[in-house]
DNA sequence: ATTACTATATACCGAGTAA
DNA sequence: TTTACTCGGTATATAGTAA
């Protein structure tokens, strides 16, 4: 079911439909997809119905572009292939040190989390996380982390507040062993939080705006 | 036809079938592909028939791995997605074919330019440029080109006359590979000049006043 | 438990054609 | 020219089984 959609979306994306409306007739799309004009027309209607594309149906020629959902569906596909061909045990991302903001800070102070970090990551984390804003070129790689299990740190409840599961990935930052932590059911983010047994800013002599490389283990 | 194959191959690859035989029953594969055991069994036979996988049919459990052809088929797919996502910037503009006027015509005939076009654009340009008058709605997008480096074609001097640097952008016009060329230090213009290895008016069956769409790479 | 055959149900495609 | 309907033929999937 989905596959027919993806093939068509991919074709449209290759013609530039991710960035802008492109003019394409149902016959032209059909030719490129090796199908009839009728089937291509039907496919377009199905994609519209599924909110994967949007259309500007002009008098002479329709113009089509992918919706956000369409793009994200394609990106998911791309990620499957990245997993196959690029995942050789680790993901390398680059980014800039940014100031706080993350929730990681707060987590680390919770004794129940802290104990698990120490058990499962095999180091006692320094009280605080280092936040790294990942380069646009590398954000897709974070999707691999969201799709991987990682090391699960169990959530808990305290004082009526729920602390959800957290997952951690063993990692290295400039050759120092550390861990990337994120909510187990994470929403999209281009910032990662790093736990380490040392005070990374001091140990590495780095600060806000400095560029770092993080090598994250995934299996 | 091919798509069913690719989905199944990808699934097997994700389970490690690219590097080694993996033990997987037809039921298990069916579950992962959201299909019945029977269909998965059939799919495996089809993949074998097409030489995309090889199988070691043991007494209790079959073991499967991808063949070289299977891997290369998957790699081709991966490449499609790389084309889509790694190529960040396109500019899509629309306009009308107009008659000559541009300087491009003259440039192409200069051997020193011509040689560079052939080297750097990776096609031998047809002797002449196609001029496109860009719609008022799209002229602003041309500013992006003026602010991008593009592919620099070095200028030269000849007979006391100076030929300045020219910059080129790889582009597509109605899905034919071409290049947009302009002076490296360009003044404002709402006309772009297109170089192609084919005679575009003839190849596309277009002429003065016809509307075209040009997709320009700006990475 | 397997794999895989046959027979039936379903989904899909495209020819013909309207608007 | 377009887009997109209906309808019938074919391809594909699965249920029921056999080995």
GROMACS .gro file of C-alpha atoms (C1' of nucleotides) in nm:
model
  476
    1UNK     CA    1   0.000   0.000   0.000
    2UNK     CA    2   0.257   0.250   0.116
    3UNK     CA    3   0.515   0.155  -0.140
    4UNK     CA    4   0.327   0.287  -0.438
    5UNK     CA    5   0.303   0.618  -0.259
    6UNK     CA    6   0.671   0.632  -0.180
    7UNK     CA    7   0.776   0.561  -0.536
    8UNK     CA    8   0.563   0.845  -0.662
    9UNK     CA    9   0.673   1.083  -0.386
   10UNK     CA   10   1.034   1.004  -0.460
   11UNK     CA   11   0.985   1.080  -0.825
   12UNK     CA   12   0.824   1.414  -0.746
   13UNK     CA   13   1.099   1.493  -0.494
   14UNK     CA   14   1.367   1.418  -0.753
   15UNK     CA   15   1.206   1.675  -0.979
   16UNK     CA   16   1.233   1.939  -0.711
   17UNK     CA   17   0.891   1.898  -0.551
   18UNK     CA   18   1.034   1.906  -0.200
   19UNK     CA   19   1.128   2.271  -0.228
   20UNK     CA   20   0.868   2.418  -0.456
   21UNK     CA   21   0.565   2.351  -0.667
   22UNK     CA   22   0.664   2.179  -0.987
   23UNK     CA   23   0.453   2.163  -1.301
   24UNK     CA   24   0.392   1.803  -1.395
   25UNK     CA   25   0.107   1.648  -1.590
   26UNK     CA   26  -0.036   1.312  -1.501
   27UNK     CA   27   0.093   1.180  -1.833
   28UNK     CA   28   0.447   1.296  -1.757
   29UNK     CA   29   0.437   1.145  -1.411
   30UNK     CA   30   0.296   0.827  -1.559
   31UNK     CA   31   0.579   0.807  -1.809
   32UNK     CA   32   0.838   0.847  -1.537
   33UNK     CA   33   0.673   0.591  -1.316
   34UNK     CA   34   0.618   0.349  -1.602
   35UNK     CA   35   0.245   0.360  -1.572
   36UNK     CA   36  -0.049   0.497  -1.764
   37UNK     CA   37  -0.178   0.852  -1.746
   38UNK     CA   38  -0.488   0.715  -1.576
   39UNK     CA   39  -0.298   0.538  -1.305
   40UNK     CA   40  -0.075   0.838  -1.244
   41UNK     CA   41  -0.381   1.057  -1.211
   42UNK     CA   42  -0.523   0.813  -0.961
   43UNK     CA   43  -0.198   0.803  -0.771
   44UNK     CA   44  -0.197   1.181  -0.744
   45UNK     CA   45  -0.549   1.176  -0.603
   46UNK     CA   46  -0.444   0.913  -0.351
   47UNK     CA   47  -0.141   1.117  -0.246
   48UNK     CA   48  -0.364   1.421  -0.203
   49UNK     CA   49  -0.610   1.218   0.000
   50UNK     CA   50  -0.326   1.101   0.223
   51UNK     CA   51  -0.198   1.460   0.265
   52UNK     CA   52   0.139   1.367   0.123
   53UNK     CA   53   0.128   1.625  -0.155
   54UNK     CA   54  -0.054   1.948  -0.220
   55UNK     CA   55  -0.171   2.062  -0.557
   56UNK     CA   56  -0.242   2.379  -0.743
   57UNK     CA   57  -0.476   2.261  -1.017
   58UNK     CA   58  -0.436   2.527  -1.284
   59UNK     CA   59  -0.640   2.551  -1.598
   60UNK     CA   60  -0.376   2.395  -1.820
   61UNK     CA   61  -0.123   2.227  -1.596
   62UNK     CA   62  -0.135   2.115  -1.239
   63UNK     CA   63   0.150   2.201  -1.007
   64UNK     CA   64   0.245   1.972  -0.723
   65UNK     CA   65   0.466   1.984  -0.418
   66UNK     CA   66   0.525   1.756  -0.123
   67UNK     CA   67   0.372   1.836   0.214
   68UNK     CA   68   0.569   1.815   0.536
   69UNK     CA   69   0.426   1.467   0.588
   70UNK     CA   70   0.534   1.366   0.242
   71UNK     CA   71   0.887   1.484   0.303
   72UNK     CA   72   0.904   1.313   0.638
   73UNK     CA   73   0.781   0.988   0.489
   74UNK     CA   74   1.061   1.003   0.233
   75UNK     CA   75   1.310   1.089   0.503
   76UNK     CA   76   1.206   0.780   0.694
   77UNK     CA   77   1.276   0.573   0.386
   78UNK     CA   78   1.613   0.736   0.346
   79UNK     CA   79   1.690   0.649   0.705
   80UNK     CA   80   1.621   0.283   0.645
   81UNK     CA   81   1.894   0.286   0.384
   82UNK     CA   82   2.127   0.482   0.606
   83UNK     CA   83   2.082   0.213   0.866
   84UNK     CA   84   2.176  -0.049   0.611
   85UNK     CA   85   2.471   0.119   0.449
   86UNK     CA   86   2.612   0.367   0.697
   87UNK     CA   87   2.550   0.223   1.034
   88UNK     CA   88   2.879   0.057   1.102
   89UNK     CA   89   2.835   0.068   1.475
   90UNK     CA   90   2.847   0.439   1.530
   91UNK     CA   91   2.710   0.772   1.417
   92UNK     CA   92   2.930   1.080   1.396
   93UNK     CA   93   2.767   1.420   1.436
   94UNK     CA   94   2.900   1.772   1.459
   95UNK     CA   95   2.757   2.076   1.627
   96UNK     CA   96   2.803   2.378   1.847
   97UNK     CA   97   2.804   2.395   2.226
   98UNK     CA   98   2.494   2.576   2.349
   99UNK     CA   99   2.378   2.697   2.684
  100UNK     CA  100   2.154   2.484   2.907
  101UNK     CA  101   1.786   2.466   2.822
  102UNK     CA  102   1.780   2.085   2.811
  103UNK     CA  103   1.592   1.878   3.062
  104UNK     CA  104   1.892   1.653   3.110
  105UNK     CA  105   2.023   1.884   3.376
  106UNK     CA  106   1.717   1.817   3.584
  107UNK     CA  107   1.720   1.443   3.527
  108UNK     CA  108   2.073   1.397   3.647
  109UNK     CA  109   1.981   1.535   3.986
  110UNK     CA  110   1.712   1.273   4.041
  111UNK     CA  111   1.868   0.997   4.254
  112UNK     CA  112   1.676   0.717   4.079
  113UNK     CA  113   1.808   0.823   3.742
  114UNK     CA  114   2.152   0.893   3.879
  115UNK     CA  115   2.186   0.546   4.020
  116UNK     CA  116   2.089   0.388   3.691
  117UNK     CA  117   2.325   0.608   3.494
  118UNK     CA  118   2.604   0.492   3.717
  119UNK     CA  119   2.502   0.126   3.682
  120UNK     CA  120   2.430   0.112   3.314
  121UNK     CA  121   2.674   0.363   3.171
  122UNK     CA  122   2.950   0.253   3.405
  123UNK     CA  123   3.049   0.599   3.510
  124UNK     CA  124   2.915   0.841   3.767
  125UNK     CA  125   2.788   1.142   3.574
  126UNK     CA  126   2.900   1.492   3.656
  127UNK     CA  127   2.606   1.697   3.774
  128UNK     CA  128   2.507   1.866   3.451
  129UNK     CA  129   2.475   1.802   3.081
  130UNK     CA  130   2.655   1.953   2.788
  131UNK     CA  131   2.415   2.061   2.515
  132UNK     CA  132   2.522   2.045   2.153
  133UNK     CA  133   2.325   2.202   1.872
  134UNK     CA  134   2.371   1.964   1.581
  135UNK     CA  135   2.456   2.099   1.235
  136UNK     CA  136   2.169   2.096   0.989
  137UNK     CA  137   2.369   1.857   0.774
  138UNK     CA  138   2.375   1.599   1.054
  139UNK     CA  139   2.030   1.627   1.213
  140UNK     CA  140   1.896   1.340   1.003
  141UNK     CA  141   2.145   1.113   1.172
  142UNK     CA  142   1.974   1.178   1.503
  143UNK     CA  143   1.674   0.997   1.365
  144UNK     CA  144   1.884   0.683   1.381
  145UNK     CA  145   1.913   0.732   1.755
  146UNK     CA  146   1.539   0.779   1.791
  147UNK     CA  147   1.489   0.457   1.601
  148UNK     CA  148   1.739   0.266   1.810
  149UNK     CA  149   1.677   0.118   2.152
  150UNK     CA  150   1.988   0.241   2.325
  151UNK     CA  151   2.037   0.177   2.695
  152UNK     CA  152   1.705   0.223   2.868
  153UNK     CA  153   1.699   0.417   3.194
  154UNK     CA  154   1.367   0.339   3.361
  155UNK     CA  155   1.134   0.620   3.453
  156UNK     CA  156   0.955   0.658   3.786
  157UNK     CA  157   0.705   0.871   3.972
  158UNK     CA  158   0.780   1.106   4.255
  159UNK     CA  159   0.562   1.357   4.436
  160UNK     CA  160   0.288   1.290   4.181
  161UNK     CA  161   0.514   1.383   3.891
  162UNK     CA  162   0.597   1.129   3.622
  163UNK     CA  163   0.953   1.095   3.500
  164UNK     CA  164   0.948   0.903   3.170
  165UNK     CA  165   1.195   0.646   3.043
  166UNK     CA  166   1.522   0.788   2.919
  167UNK     CA  167   1.754   0.625   2.672
  168UNK     CA  168   2.128   0.661   2.661
  169UNK     CA  169   2.394   0.591   2.400
  170UNK     CA  170   2.756   0.537   2.483
  171UNK     CA  171   2.959   0.798   2.301
  172UNK     CA  172   3.290   0.979   2.272
  173UNK     CA  173   3.349   1.350   2.258
  174UNK     CA  174   3.701   1.442   2.156
  175UNK     CA  175   3.815   1.104   2.283
  176UNK     CA  176   3.651   1.131   2.623
  177UNK     CA  177   3.398   0.864   2.708
  178UNK     CA  178   3.051   1.006   2.759
  179UNK     CA  179   2.684   0.929   2.691
  180UNK     CA  180   2.411   1.093   2.484
  181UNK     CA  181   2.080   1.093   2.670
  182UNK     CA  182   1.730   1.166   2.545
  183UNK     CA  183   1.370   1.086   2.636
  184UNK     CA  184   1.289   0.730   2.526
  185UNK     CA  185   0.991   0.862   2.335
  186UNK     CA  186   1.155   1.167   2.195
  187UNK     CA  187   1.014   1.434   1.974
  188UNK     CA  188   1.226   1.595   1.707
  189UNK     CA  189   1.517   1.800   1.831
  190UNK     CA  190   1.842   1.928   1.688
  191UNK     CA  191   2.003   1.951   2.029
  192UNK     CA  192   2.161   1.654   2.205
  193UNK     CA  193   2.253   1.631   2.570
  194UNK     CA  194   2.575   1.475   2.682
  195UNK     CA  195   2.655   1.322   3.018
  196UNK     CA  196   3.010   1.268   3.133
  197UNK     CA  197   3.194   1.190   3.452
  198UNK     CA  198   3.403   1.503   3.402
  199UNK     CA  199   3.306   1.866   3.365
  200UNK     CA  200   3.341   1.872   2.988
  201UNK     CA  201   3.361   2.247   2.941
  202UNK     CA  202   3.656   2.261   3.177
  203UNK     CA  203   3.822   1.934   3.082
  204UNK     CA  204   3.813   2.007   2.710
  205UNK     CA  205   3.852   2.381   2.752
  206UNK     CA  206   3.543   2.448   2.543
  207UNK     CA  207   3.254   2.690   2.571
  208UNK     CA  208   2.942   2.820   2.401
  209UNK     CA  209   2.971   2.839   2.026
  210UNK     CA  210   3.266   2.601   2.001
  211UNK     CA  211   3.239   2.321   1.748
  212UNK     CA  212   3.259   1.964   1.870
  213UNK     CA  213   3.243   1.617   1.720
  214UNK     CA  214   3.049   1.342   1.893
  215UNK     CA  215   3.088   0.977   1.804
  216UNK     CA  216   2.784   0.784   1.924
  217UNK     CA  217   2.768   0.405   1.952
  218UNK     CA  218   2.461   0.235   1.816
  219UNK     CA  219   2.410  -0.135   1.768
  220UNK     CA  220   0.729  -0.538  -0.998
  221UNK     CA  221   1.067  -0.435  -0.865
  222UNK     CA  222   0.932  -0.263  -0.561
  223UNK     CA  223   0.809  -0.573  -0.389
  224UNK     CA  224   1.156  -0.714  -0.430
  225UNK     CA  225   1.327  -0.410  -0.288
  226UNK     CA  226   1.110  -0.401   0.021
  227UNK     CA  227   1.190  -0.760   0.098
  228UNK     CA  228   1.560  -0.717   0.024
  229UNK     CA  229   1.575  -0.416   0.250
  230UNK     CA  230   1.415  -0.608   0.530
  231UNK     CA  231   1.665  -0.890   0.494
  232UNK     CA  232   1.951  -0.641   0.475
  233UNK     CA  233   1.836  -0.473   0.796
  234UNK     CA  234   1.857  -0.809   0.967
  235UNK     CA  235   2.215  -0.848   0.861
  236UNK     CA  236   2.166  -1.038   0.537
  237UNK     CA  237   2.414  -0.822   0.350
  238UNK     CA  238   2.709  -0.955   0.542
  239UNK     CA  239   2.613  -1.308   0.628
  240UNK     CA  240   2.350  -1.578   0.604
  241UNK     CA  241   2.071  -1.506   0.847
  242UNK     CA  242   1.818  -1.759   0.970
  243UNK     CA  243   1.470  -1.637   0.892
  244UNK     CA  244   1.151  -1.836   0.843
  245UNK     CA  245   0.893  -1.737   0.587
  246UNK     CA  246   0.653  -1.666   0.870
  247UNK     CA  247   0.896  -1.429   1.037
  248UNK     CA  248   0.967  -1.249   0.712
  249UNK     CA  249   0.595  -1.231   0.646
  250UNK     CA  250   0.535  -1.075   0.985
  251UNK     CA  251   0.799  -0.813   0.927
  252UNK     CA  252   0.668  -0.733   0.581
  253UNK     CA  253   0.307  -0.732   0.694
  254UNK     CA  254   0.211  -1.021   0.472
  255UNK     CA  255   0.115  -1.384   0.509
  256UNK     CA  256   0.358  -1.670   0.547
  257UNK     CA  257   0.251  -1.792   0.207
  258UNK     CA  258   0.327  -1.464   0.035
  259UNK     CA  259   0.661  -1.434   0.207
  260UNK     CA  260   0.749  -1.783   0.093
  261UNK     CA  261   0.655  -1.689  -0.260
  262UNK     CA  262   0.855  -1.369  -0.239
  263UNK     CA  263   1.161  -1.565  -0.133
  264UNK     CA  264   1.122  -1.793  -0.433
  265UNK     CA  265   1.093  -1.491  -0.660
  266UNK     CA  266   1.403  -1.331  -0.512
  267UNK     CA  267   1.591  -1.656  -0.563
  268UNK     CA  268   1.468  -1.676  -0.920
  269UNK     CA  269   1.592  -1.321  -0.980
  270UNK     CA  270   1.931  -1.402  -0.824
  271UNK     CA  271   1.889  -1.131  -0.564
  272UNK     CA  272   1.931  -1.365  -0.269
  273UNK     CA  273   2.087  -1.704  -0.209
  274UNK     CA  274   1.950  -1.959   0.027
  275UNK     CA  275   2.069  -2.244   0.239
  276UNK     CA  276   1.755  -2.448   0.291
  277UNK     CA  277   1.827  -2.643   0.608
  278UNK     CA  278   1.606  -2.912   0.752
  279UNK     CA  279   1.446  -2.690   1.011
  280UNK     CA  280   1.524  -2.333   0.918
  281UNK     CA  281   1.627  -2.172   0.596
  282UNK     CA  282   1.913  -1.925   0.593
  283UNK     CA  283   1.923  -1.638   0.348
  284UNK     CA  284   2.173  -1.377   0.235
  285UNK     CA  285   2.179  -1.116  -0.036
  286UNK     CA  286   2.376  -1.174  -0.355
  287UNK     CA  287   2.600  -0.908  -0.506
  288UNK     CA  288   2.315  -0.814  -0.738
  289UNK     CA  289   2.080  -0.783  -0.445
  290UNK     CA  290   2.318  -0.553  -0.262
  291UNK     CA  291   2.378  -0.340  -0.569
  292UNK     CA  292   2.004  -0.307  -0.627
  293UNK     CA  293   1.965  -0.176  -0.273
  294UNK     CA  294   2.258   0.056  -0.316
  295UNK     CA  295   2.093   0.204  -0.623
  296UNK     CA  296   1.786   0.278  -0.417
  297UNK     CA  297   1.997   0.439  -0.151
  298UNK     CA  298   2.150   0.660  -0.415
  299UNK     CA  299   1.810   0.788  -0.520
  300UNK     CA  300   1.750   0.911  -0.169
  301UNK     CA  301   2.095   1.062  -0.146
  302UNK     CA  302   2.016   1.260  -0.457
  303UNK     CA  303   1.702   1.387  -0.291
  304UNK     CA  304   1.838   1.476   0.050
  305UNK     CA  305   2.203   1.558   0.003
  306UNK     CA  306   2.128   1.806  -0.270
  307UNK     CA  307   2.005   2.083  -0.049
  308UNK     CA  308   1.940   2.380  -0.270
  309UNK     CA  309   1.731   2.405  -0.577
  310UNK     CA  310   1.588   2.719  -0.718
  311UNK     CA  311   1.291   2.672  -0.944
  312UNK     CA  312   1.210   2.951  -1.184
  313UNK     CA  313   0.962   2.994  -1.466
  314UNK     CA  314   0.975   3.212  -1.770
  315UNK     CA  315   0.931   3.257  -2.140
  316UNK     CA  316   1.173   3.169  -2.418
  317UNK     CA  317   1.309   3.483  -2.577
  318UNK     CA  318   1.522   3.556  -2.878
  319UNK     CA  319   1.902   3.594  -2.854
  320UNK     CA  320   2.036   3.922  -2.714
  321UNK     CA  321   2.243   3.753  -2.444
  322UNK     CA  322   2.619   3.758  -2.445
  323UNK     CA  323   2.630   3.385  -2.377
  324UNK     CA  324   2.611   3.316  -2.747
  325UNK     CA  325   2.938   3.496  -2.795
  326UNK     CA  326   3.107   3.335  -2.497
  327UNK     CA  327   3.037   2.983  -2.610
  328UNK     CA  328   3.227   3.042  -2.928
  329UNK     CA  329   3.545   3.137  -2.742
  330UNK     CA  330   3.762   2.824  -2.730
  331UNK     CA  331   3.900   2.902  -2.382
  332UNK     CA  332   3.550   2.920  -2.238
  333UNK     CA  333   3.432   2.627  -2.441
  334UNK     CA  334   3.701   2.400  -2.308
  335UNK     CA  335   3.621   2.494  -1.950
  336UNK     CA  336   3.249   2.442  -2.002
  337UNK     CA  337   3.322   2.095  -2.129
  338UNK     CA  338   3.555   2.021  -1.836
  339UNK     CA  339   3.357   2.169  -1.550
  340UNK     CA  340   2.999   2.109  -1.662
  341UNK     CA  341   3.078   1.765  -1.794
  342UNK     CA  342   2.904   1.811  -2.122
  343UNK     CA  343   3.002   1.974  -2.447
  344UNK     CA  344   2.769   2.266  -2.496
  345UNK     CA  345   2.572   2.315  -2.812
  346UNK     CA  346   2.679   2.626  -2.993
  347UNK     CA  347   2.428   2.875  -2.865
  348UNK     CA  348   2.235   2.960  -2.554
  349UNK     CA  349   1.866   2.949  -2.479
  350UNK     CA  350   1.744   3.272  -2.324
  351UNK     CA  351   1.459   3.266  -2.077
  352UNK     CA  352   1.283   3.576  -1.956
  353UNK     CA  353   1.196   3.500  -1.595
  354UNK     CA  354   0.848   3.574  -1.462
  355UNK     CA  355   0.822   3.880  -1.242
  356UNK     CA  356   0.715   3.650  -0.959
  357UNK     CA  357   1.043   3.459  -0.980
  358UNK     CA  358   1.303   3.727  -1.051
  359UNK     CA  359   1.389   3.759  -0.683
  360UNK     CA  360   1.504   3.400  -0.686
  361UNK     CA  361   1.777   3.496  -0.930
  362UNK     CA  362   1.932   3.697  -0.650
  363UNK     CA  363   2.016   3.364  -0.489
  364UNK     CA  364   2.226   3.277  -0.791
  365UNK     CA  365   2.409   3.607  -0.785
  366UNK     CA  366   2.492   3.545  -0.420
  367UNK     CA  367   2.615   3.190  -0.480
  368UNK     CA  368   2.955   3.088  -0.607
  369UNK     CA  369   2.846   2.839  -0.867
  370UNK     CA  370   3.105   2.680  -1.092
  371UNK     CA  371   3.360   2.943  -1.188
  372UNK     CA  372   3.470   2.960  -1.552
  373UNK     CA  373   3.790   3.164  -1.561
  374UNK     CA  374   3.809   3.472  -1.781
  375UNK     CA  375   4.097   3.561  -2.010
  376UNK     CA  376   4.226   3.830  -2.243
  377UNK     CA  377   4.243   3.811  -2.617
  378UNK     CA  378   4.332   4.071  -2.876
  379UNK     CA  379   4.334   4.334  -2.605
  380UNK     CA  380   3.979   4.254  -2.505
  381UNK     CA  381   3.899   4.128  -2.156
  382UNK     CA  382   3.661   3.836  -2.108
  383UNK     CA  383   3.554   3.830  -1.743
  384UNK     CA  384   3.493   3.532  -1.520
  385UNK     CA  385   3.168   3.350  -1.584
  386UNK     CA  386   2.979   3.137  -1.335
  387UNK     CA  387   2.765   2.839  -1.414
  388UNK     CA  388   2.500   2.644  -1.224
  389UNK     CA  389   2.405   2.291  -1.304
  390UNK     CA  390   2.034   2.289  -1.388
  391UNK     CA  391   1.747   2.099  -1.542
  392UNK     CA  392   1.505   2.227  -1.799
  393UNK     CA  393   1.207   1.996  -1.839
  394UNK     CA  394   1.432   1.724  -1.705
  395UNK     CA  395   1.714   1.773  -1.947
  396UNK     CA  396   2.048   1.841  -1.786
  397UNK     CA  397   2.177   2.187  -1.867
  398UNK     CA  398   2.358   2.482  -1.709
  399UNK     CA  399   2.266   2.840  -1.633
  400UNK     CA  400   2.553   3.076  -1.710
  401UNK     CA  401   2.605   3.438  -1.616
  402UNK     CA  402   2.888   3.684  -1.567
  403UNK     CA  403   3.054   3.619  -1.231
  404UNK     CA  404   2.999   3.981  -1.136
  405UNK     CA  405   2.654   4.015  -1.278
  406UNK     CA  406   2.431   4.313  -1.285
  407UNK     CA  407   2.058   4.273  -1.240
  408UNK     CA  408   1.881   4.090  -1.520
  409UNK     CA  409   1.552   3.909  -1.559
  410UNK     CA  410   1.687   3.696  -1.841
  411UNK     CA  411   1.891   3.381  -1.783
  412UNK     CA  412   2.100   3.200  -2.041
  413UNK     CA  413   2.101   2.827  -2.064
  414UNK     CA  414   2.370   2.603  -2.205
  415UNK     CA  415   2.299   2.247  -2.307
  416UNK     CA  416   2.462   1.973  -2.506
  417UNK     CA  417   2.148   1.952  -2.719
  418UNK     CA  418   1.968   2.208  -2.928
  419UNK     CA  419   1.700   2.278  -2.671
  420UNK     CA  420   1.448   2.442  -2.900
  421UNK     CA  421   1.450   2.138  -3.122
  422UNK     CA  422   1.487   1.873  -2.854
  423UNK     CA  423   1.206   2.009  -2.640
  424UNK     CA  424   1.003   2.131  -2.934
  425UNK     CA  425   0.984   2.481  -2.789
  426UNK     CA  426   1.012   2.827  -2.936
  427UNK     CA  427   0.983   3.195  -2.859
  428UNK     CA  428   0.709   3.279  -2.613
  429UNK     CA  429   0.678   2.927  -2.476
  430UNK     CA  430   0.680   2.888  -2.101
  431UNK     CA  431   0.950   2.674  -1.941
  432UNK     CA  432   1.050   2.568  -1.592
  433UNK     CA  433   1.415   2.561  -1.491
  434UNK     CA  434   1.542   2.386  -1.180
  435UNK     CA  435   1.881   2.524  -1.082
  436UNK     CA  436   2.120   2.360  -0.835
  437UNK     CA  437   2.276   2.598  -0.587
  438UNK     CA  438   2.430   2.376  -0.316
  439DA     C1'  439   0.725  -2.671   1.393
  440DT     C1'  440   0.885  -2.595   0.862
  441DT     C1'  441   0.814  -2.472   0.307
  442DA     C1'  442   0.516  -2.424  -0.063
  443DC     C1'  443   0.123  -2.595  -0.362
  444DT     C1'  444  -0.364  -2.488  -0.544
  445DA     C1'  445  -0.780  -2.236  -0.561
  446DT     C1'  446  -1.027  -1.842  -0.453
  447DA     C1'  447  -1.058  -1.352  -0.314
  448DT     C1'  448  -0.885  -0.899  -0.363
  449DA     C1'  449  -0.640  -0.519  -0.546
  450DC     C1'  450  -0.455  -0.308  -0.920
  451DC     C1'  451  -0.398  -0.130  -1.384
  452DG     C1'  452  -0.525   0.075  -1.807
  453DA     C1'  453  -0.855   0.117  -2.217
  454DG     C1'  454  -1.228   0.381  -2.331
  455DT     C1'  455  -1.418   0.800  -2.268
  456DA     C1'  456  -1.641   1.230  -2.055
  457DA     C1'  457  -1.582   1.697  -1.920
  458DT     C1'  458  -0.464   1.960  -2.499
  459DT     C1'  459  -0.583   1.867  -1.973
  460DT     C1'  460  -0.785   1.550  -1.540
  461DA     C1'  461  -1.026   1.170  -1.393
  462DC     C1'  462  -1.440   0.867  -1.427
  463DT     C1'  463  -1.614   0.347  -1.502
  464DC     C1'  464  -1.534  -0.111  -1.600
  465DG     C1'  465  -1.332  -0.534  -1.719
  466DG     C1'  466  -0.902  -0.808  -1.744
  467DT     C1'  467  -0.504  -0.945  -1.496
  468DA     C1'  468  -0.188  -0.974  -1.140
  469DT     C1'  469  -0.121  -1.043  -0.658
  470DA     C1'  470  -0.234  -1.209  -0.193
  471DT     C1'  471  -0.417  -1.533   0.117
  472DA     C1'  472  -0.680  -1.947   0.304
  473DG     C1'  473  -0.665  -2.414   0.313
  474DT     C1'  474  -0.359  -2.783   0.303
  475DA     C1'  475   0.008  -3.125   0.183
  476DA     C1'  476   0.458  -3.287   0.261
   0.00000   0.00000   0.00000
